[in-house]
Short mmCIF file of C-alpha atoms in Angstrom, two decimals:
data_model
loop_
_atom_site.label_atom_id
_atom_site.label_comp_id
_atom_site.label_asym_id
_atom_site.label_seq_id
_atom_site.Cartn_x
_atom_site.Cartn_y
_atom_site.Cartn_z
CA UNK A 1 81.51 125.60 189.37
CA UNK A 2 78.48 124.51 188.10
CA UNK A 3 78.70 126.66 185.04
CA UNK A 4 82.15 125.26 184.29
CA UNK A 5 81.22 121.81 184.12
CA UNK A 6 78.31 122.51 182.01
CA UNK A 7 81.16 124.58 179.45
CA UNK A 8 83.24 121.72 179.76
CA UNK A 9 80.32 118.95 179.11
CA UNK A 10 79.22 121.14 175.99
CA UNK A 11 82.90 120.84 174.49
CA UNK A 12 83.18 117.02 174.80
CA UNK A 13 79.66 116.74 172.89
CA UNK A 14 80.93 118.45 170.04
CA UNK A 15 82.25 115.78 167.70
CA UNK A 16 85.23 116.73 165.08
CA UNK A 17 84.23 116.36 161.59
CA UNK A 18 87.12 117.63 159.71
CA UNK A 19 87.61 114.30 158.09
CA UNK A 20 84.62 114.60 155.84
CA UNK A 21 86.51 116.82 153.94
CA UNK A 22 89.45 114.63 152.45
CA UNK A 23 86.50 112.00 152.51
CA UNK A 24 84.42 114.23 150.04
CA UNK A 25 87.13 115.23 148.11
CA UNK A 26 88.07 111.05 147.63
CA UNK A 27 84.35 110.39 146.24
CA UNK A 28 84.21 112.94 143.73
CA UNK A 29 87.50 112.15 142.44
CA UNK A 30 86.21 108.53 142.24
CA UNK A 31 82.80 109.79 140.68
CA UNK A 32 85.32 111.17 137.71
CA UNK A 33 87.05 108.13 137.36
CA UNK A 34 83.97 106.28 136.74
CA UNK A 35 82.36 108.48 134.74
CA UNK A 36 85.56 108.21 132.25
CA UNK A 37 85.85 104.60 132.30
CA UNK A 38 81.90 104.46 131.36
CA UNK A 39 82.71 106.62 128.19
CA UNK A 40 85.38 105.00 127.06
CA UNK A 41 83.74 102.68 124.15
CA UNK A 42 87.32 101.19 122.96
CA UNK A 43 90.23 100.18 125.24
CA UNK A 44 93.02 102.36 124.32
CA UNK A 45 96.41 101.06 126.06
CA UNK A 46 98.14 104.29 125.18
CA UNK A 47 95.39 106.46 126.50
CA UNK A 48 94.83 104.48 129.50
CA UNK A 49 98.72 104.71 130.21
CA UNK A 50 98.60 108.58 130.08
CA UNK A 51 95.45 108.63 132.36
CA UNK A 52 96.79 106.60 135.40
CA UNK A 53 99.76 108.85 134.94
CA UNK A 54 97.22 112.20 135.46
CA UNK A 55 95.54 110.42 138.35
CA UNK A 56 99.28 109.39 140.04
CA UNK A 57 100.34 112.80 139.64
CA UNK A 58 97.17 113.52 141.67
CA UNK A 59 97.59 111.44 144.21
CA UNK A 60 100.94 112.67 145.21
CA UNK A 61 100.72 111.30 148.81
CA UNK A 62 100.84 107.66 147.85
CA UNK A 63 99.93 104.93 145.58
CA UNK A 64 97.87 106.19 142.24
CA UNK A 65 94.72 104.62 141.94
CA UNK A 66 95.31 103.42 138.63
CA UNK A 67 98.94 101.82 138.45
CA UNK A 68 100.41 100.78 135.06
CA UNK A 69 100.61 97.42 136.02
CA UNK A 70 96.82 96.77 136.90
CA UNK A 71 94.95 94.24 134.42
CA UNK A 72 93.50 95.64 131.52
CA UNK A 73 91.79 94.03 128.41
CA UNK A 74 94.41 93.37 126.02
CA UNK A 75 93.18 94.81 122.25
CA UNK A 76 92.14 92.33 119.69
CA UNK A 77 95.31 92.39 117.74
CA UNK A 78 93.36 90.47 114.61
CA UNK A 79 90.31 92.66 115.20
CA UNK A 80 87.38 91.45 112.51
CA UNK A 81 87.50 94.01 109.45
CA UNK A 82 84.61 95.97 109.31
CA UNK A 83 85.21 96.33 105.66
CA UNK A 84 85.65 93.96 103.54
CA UNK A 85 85.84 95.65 100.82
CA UNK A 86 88.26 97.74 101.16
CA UNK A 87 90.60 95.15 102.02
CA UNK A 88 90.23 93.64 98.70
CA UNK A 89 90.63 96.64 97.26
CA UNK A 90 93.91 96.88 98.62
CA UNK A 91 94.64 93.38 97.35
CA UNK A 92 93.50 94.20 93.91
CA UNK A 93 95.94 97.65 93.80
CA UNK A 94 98.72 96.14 95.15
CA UNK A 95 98.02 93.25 92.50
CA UNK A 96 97.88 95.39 89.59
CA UNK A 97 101.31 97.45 91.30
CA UNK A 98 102.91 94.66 90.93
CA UNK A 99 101.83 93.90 87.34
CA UNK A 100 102.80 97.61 86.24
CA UNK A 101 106.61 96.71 87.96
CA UNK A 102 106.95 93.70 85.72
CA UNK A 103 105.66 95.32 82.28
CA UNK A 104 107.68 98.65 83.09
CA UNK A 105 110.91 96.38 83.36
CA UNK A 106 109.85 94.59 80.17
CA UNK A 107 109.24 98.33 78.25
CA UNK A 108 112.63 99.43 79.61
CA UNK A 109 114.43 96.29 78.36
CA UNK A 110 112.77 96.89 75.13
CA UNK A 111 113.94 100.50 75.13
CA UNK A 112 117.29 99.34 75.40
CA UNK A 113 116.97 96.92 72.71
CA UNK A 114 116.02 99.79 70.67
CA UNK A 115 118.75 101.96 71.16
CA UNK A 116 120.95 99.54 70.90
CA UNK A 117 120.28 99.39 67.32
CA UNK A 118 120.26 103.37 67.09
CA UNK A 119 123.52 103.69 68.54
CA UNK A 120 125.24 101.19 66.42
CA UNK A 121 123.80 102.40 62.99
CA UNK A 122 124.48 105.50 63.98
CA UNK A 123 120.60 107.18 63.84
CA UNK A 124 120.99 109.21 67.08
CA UNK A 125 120.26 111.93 65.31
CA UNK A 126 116.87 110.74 63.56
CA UNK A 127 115.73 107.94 65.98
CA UNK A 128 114.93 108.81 69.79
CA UNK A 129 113.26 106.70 72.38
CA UNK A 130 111.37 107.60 75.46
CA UNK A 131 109.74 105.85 78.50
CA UNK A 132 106.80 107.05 79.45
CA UNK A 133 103.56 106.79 81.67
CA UNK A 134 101.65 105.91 78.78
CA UNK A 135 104.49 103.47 76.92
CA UNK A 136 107.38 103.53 74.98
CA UNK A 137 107.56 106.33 72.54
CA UNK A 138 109.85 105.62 69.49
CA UNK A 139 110.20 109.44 67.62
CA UNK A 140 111.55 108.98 63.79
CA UNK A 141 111.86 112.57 62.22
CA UNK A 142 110.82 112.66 58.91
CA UNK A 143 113.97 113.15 56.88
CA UNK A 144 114.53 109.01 58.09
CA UNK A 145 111.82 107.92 56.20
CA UNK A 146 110.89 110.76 53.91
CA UNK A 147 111.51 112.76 51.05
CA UNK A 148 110.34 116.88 51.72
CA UNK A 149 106.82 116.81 50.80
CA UNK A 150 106.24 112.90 50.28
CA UNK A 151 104.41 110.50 51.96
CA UNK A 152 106.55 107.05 50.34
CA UNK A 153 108.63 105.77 52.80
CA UNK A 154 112.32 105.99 50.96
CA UNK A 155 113.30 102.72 49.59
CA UNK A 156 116.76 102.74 51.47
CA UNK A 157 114.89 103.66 54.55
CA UNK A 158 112.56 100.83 54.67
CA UNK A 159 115.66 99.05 56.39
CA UNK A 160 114.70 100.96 59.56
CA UNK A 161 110.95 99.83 59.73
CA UNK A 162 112.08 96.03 58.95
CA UNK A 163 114.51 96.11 61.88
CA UNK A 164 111.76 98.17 64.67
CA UNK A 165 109.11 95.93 63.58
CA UNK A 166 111.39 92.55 64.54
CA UNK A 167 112.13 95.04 68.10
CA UNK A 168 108.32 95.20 68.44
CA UNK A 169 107.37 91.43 68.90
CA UNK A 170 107.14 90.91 72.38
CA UNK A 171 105.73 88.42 74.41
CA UNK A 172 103.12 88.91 75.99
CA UNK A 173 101.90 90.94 72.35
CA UNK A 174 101.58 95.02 73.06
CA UNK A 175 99.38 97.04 70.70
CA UNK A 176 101.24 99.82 68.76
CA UNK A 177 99.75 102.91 67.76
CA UNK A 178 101.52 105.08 64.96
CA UNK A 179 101.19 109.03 64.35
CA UNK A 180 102.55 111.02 61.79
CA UNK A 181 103.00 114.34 62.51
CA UNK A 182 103.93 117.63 60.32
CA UNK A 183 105.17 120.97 60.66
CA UNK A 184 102.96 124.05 59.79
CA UNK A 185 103.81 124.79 56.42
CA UNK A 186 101.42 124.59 53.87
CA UNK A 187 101.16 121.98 51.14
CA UNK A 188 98.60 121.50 48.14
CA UNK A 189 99.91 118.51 46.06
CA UNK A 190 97.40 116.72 43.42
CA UNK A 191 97.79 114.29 45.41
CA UNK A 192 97.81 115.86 49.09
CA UNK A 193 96.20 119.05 49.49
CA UNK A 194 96.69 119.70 53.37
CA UNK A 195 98.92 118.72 56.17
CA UNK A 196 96.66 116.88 57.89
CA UNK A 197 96.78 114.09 54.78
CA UNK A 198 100.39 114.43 54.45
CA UNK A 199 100.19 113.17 58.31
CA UNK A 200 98.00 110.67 58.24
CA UNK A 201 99.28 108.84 54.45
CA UNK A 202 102.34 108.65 56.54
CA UNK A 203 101.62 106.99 59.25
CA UNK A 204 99.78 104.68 57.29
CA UNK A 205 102.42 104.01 54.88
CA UNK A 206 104.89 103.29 57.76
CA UNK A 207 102.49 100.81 59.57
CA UNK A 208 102.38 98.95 56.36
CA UNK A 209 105.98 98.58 56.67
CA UNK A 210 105.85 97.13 59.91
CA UNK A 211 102.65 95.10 58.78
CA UNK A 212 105.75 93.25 56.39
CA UNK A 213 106.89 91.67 59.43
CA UNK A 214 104.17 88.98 60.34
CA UNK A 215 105.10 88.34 63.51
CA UNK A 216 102.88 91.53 64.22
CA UNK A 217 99.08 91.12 63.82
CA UNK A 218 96.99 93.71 61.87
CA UNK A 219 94.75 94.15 64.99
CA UNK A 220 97.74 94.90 67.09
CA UNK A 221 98.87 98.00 64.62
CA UNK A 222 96.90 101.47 64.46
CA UNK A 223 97.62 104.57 62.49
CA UNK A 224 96.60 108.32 62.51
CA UNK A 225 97.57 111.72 61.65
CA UNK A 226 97.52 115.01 63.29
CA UNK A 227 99.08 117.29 60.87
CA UNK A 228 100.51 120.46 62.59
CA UNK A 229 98.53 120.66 65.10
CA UNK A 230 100.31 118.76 67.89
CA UNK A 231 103.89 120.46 67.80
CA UNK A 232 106.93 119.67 69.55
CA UNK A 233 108.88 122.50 69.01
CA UNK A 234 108.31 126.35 67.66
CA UNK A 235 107.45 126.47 63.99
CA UNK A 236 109.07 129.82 63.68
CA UNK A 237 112.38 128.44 63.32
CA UNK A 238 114.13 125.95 60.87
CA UNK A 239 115.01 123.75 63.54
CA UNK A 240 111.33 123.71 65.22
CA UNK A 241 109.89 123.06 62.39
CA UNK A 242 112.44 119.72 61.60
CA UNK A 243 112.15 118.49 65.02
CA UNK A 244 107.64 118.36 64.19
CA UNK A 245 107.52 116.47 61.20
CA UNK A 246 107.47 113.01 62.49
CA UNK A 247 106.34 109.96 62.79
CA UNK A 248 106.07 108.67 66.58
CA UNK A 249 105.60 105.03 67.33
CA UNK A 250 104.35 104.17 70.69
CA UNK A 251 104.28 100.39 72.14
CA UNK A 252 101.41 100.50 74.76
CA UNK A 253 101.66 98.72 78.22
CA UNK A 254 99.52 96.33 79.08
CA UNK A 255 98.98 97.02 82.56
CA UNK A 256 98.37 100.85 84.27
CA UNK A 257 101.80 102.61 84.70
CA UNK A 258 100.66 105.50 85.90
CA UNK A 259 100.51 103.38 89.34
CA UNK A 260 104.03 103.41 89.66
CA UNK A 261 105.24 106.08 90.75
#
């Protein structure tokens, strides 16, 4: 008997500690949750939303420790730039965007200006426009202006210079650049002894017949030549060789329009 009781008094000493283990479990699950929160430099709503719902999925047996609706800092939504400059930047491009809108509407009603007068004297076939990133290219082949050979503008084809250089006042003023262009057959003439002269004399002899018109200023107005050496089309053929003697006229933009895109 005496035995027994002392078994029996040794059980009832022994004291259950089976809850230190949910216990244990609950600190170091609460050690992690601090330890993130402490790293976290910037509040991120988005990340903090898919975080409770990690920890909730967790905590299956009840209540997450980190509901949706518990207060947060709400983000700065006017935070301070931390670059200034950049900003302006942006400012300044989206500025000059909109500048390269309003002249590329301006070169495109020019363009139409220009062949509208094509069109209705009938010069499709000698006169083409095109709009492009660096202006408005105005292509004359040389049979419109020139005799074979020759850099004198034809007297009944002076018309045609008189009429583009009325198109070609604009407001605000746009500086013009002319090039004269020829095909790759040679030439010696007394008075022009290579292609790259023929080019050149008549491109200048064109801008001189814009240069009539005073509504456009001499400073405005440039001309050069580049002979056969900037082709269009294959000089192995007829119709190559017609489509490279020219004279192109381009109106430059006065803003960037390579911006728009």
């Amino acid at each position: 008997m005496v035995r027994l009781a002392k078994k029996k008094k040794h059980h009832e000493d022994h004291v259950d500690e089976t809850w230190l283990i949910p216990y244990a479990d609950m600190l170091t699950l609460l050690l992690a949750l601090f330890i993130v929160l402490f790293a976290m430099s910037e509040v991120d709503a988005q990340k903090f939303k898919q975080m409770a719902s990690a920890f909730r999925n967790e905590f299956t047996s009840g209540t997450g420790v980190m509901e949706e609706q518990a207060t947060i800092p709400t983000p700065d939504t006017n935070p301070i730039p931390k670059d200034t400059e950049s900003i302006a930047l942006s400012k300044e491009e989206q500025k000059q965007l909109e500048e390269a809108k309003k002249e590329l509407e301006a070169l495109e009603e020019l363009q139409k200006k220009i062949n509208s007068y094509i069109q209705s004297n009938k010069l499709t076939s000698s006169l083409q426009t095109q709009l492009t990133e660096n202006g408005l290219l105005i292509t004359i082949l040389d049979n419109a202006l020139f005799d074979s050979g020759s850099a004198i503008v034809k007297p009944g084809s002076r018309e045609i210079g008189k009429k583009l250089s009325e198109l070609l006042v604009t407001t605000p003023p746009r500086n013009i650049v002319i090039a004269g262009h020829t095909d790759n057959v040679p030439i010696n003439k007394p008075d022009i002894q290579s292609n790259w002269e023929l080019s050149a004399f008549r491109g200048i002899n064109f801008m001189r017949v814009l240069l009539e018109n005073p509504g456009l200023k001499p400073n405005q107005v440039s001309a050069s030549g580049y002979g056969e050496y900037r082709p269009k089309a294959d000089n192995k053929t007829a119709e190559g060789r017609a489509k490279n003697r020219r004279v192109e006229v381009l109106v430059l933009p006065n803003a960037n329009l390579k911006s728009v895109k």
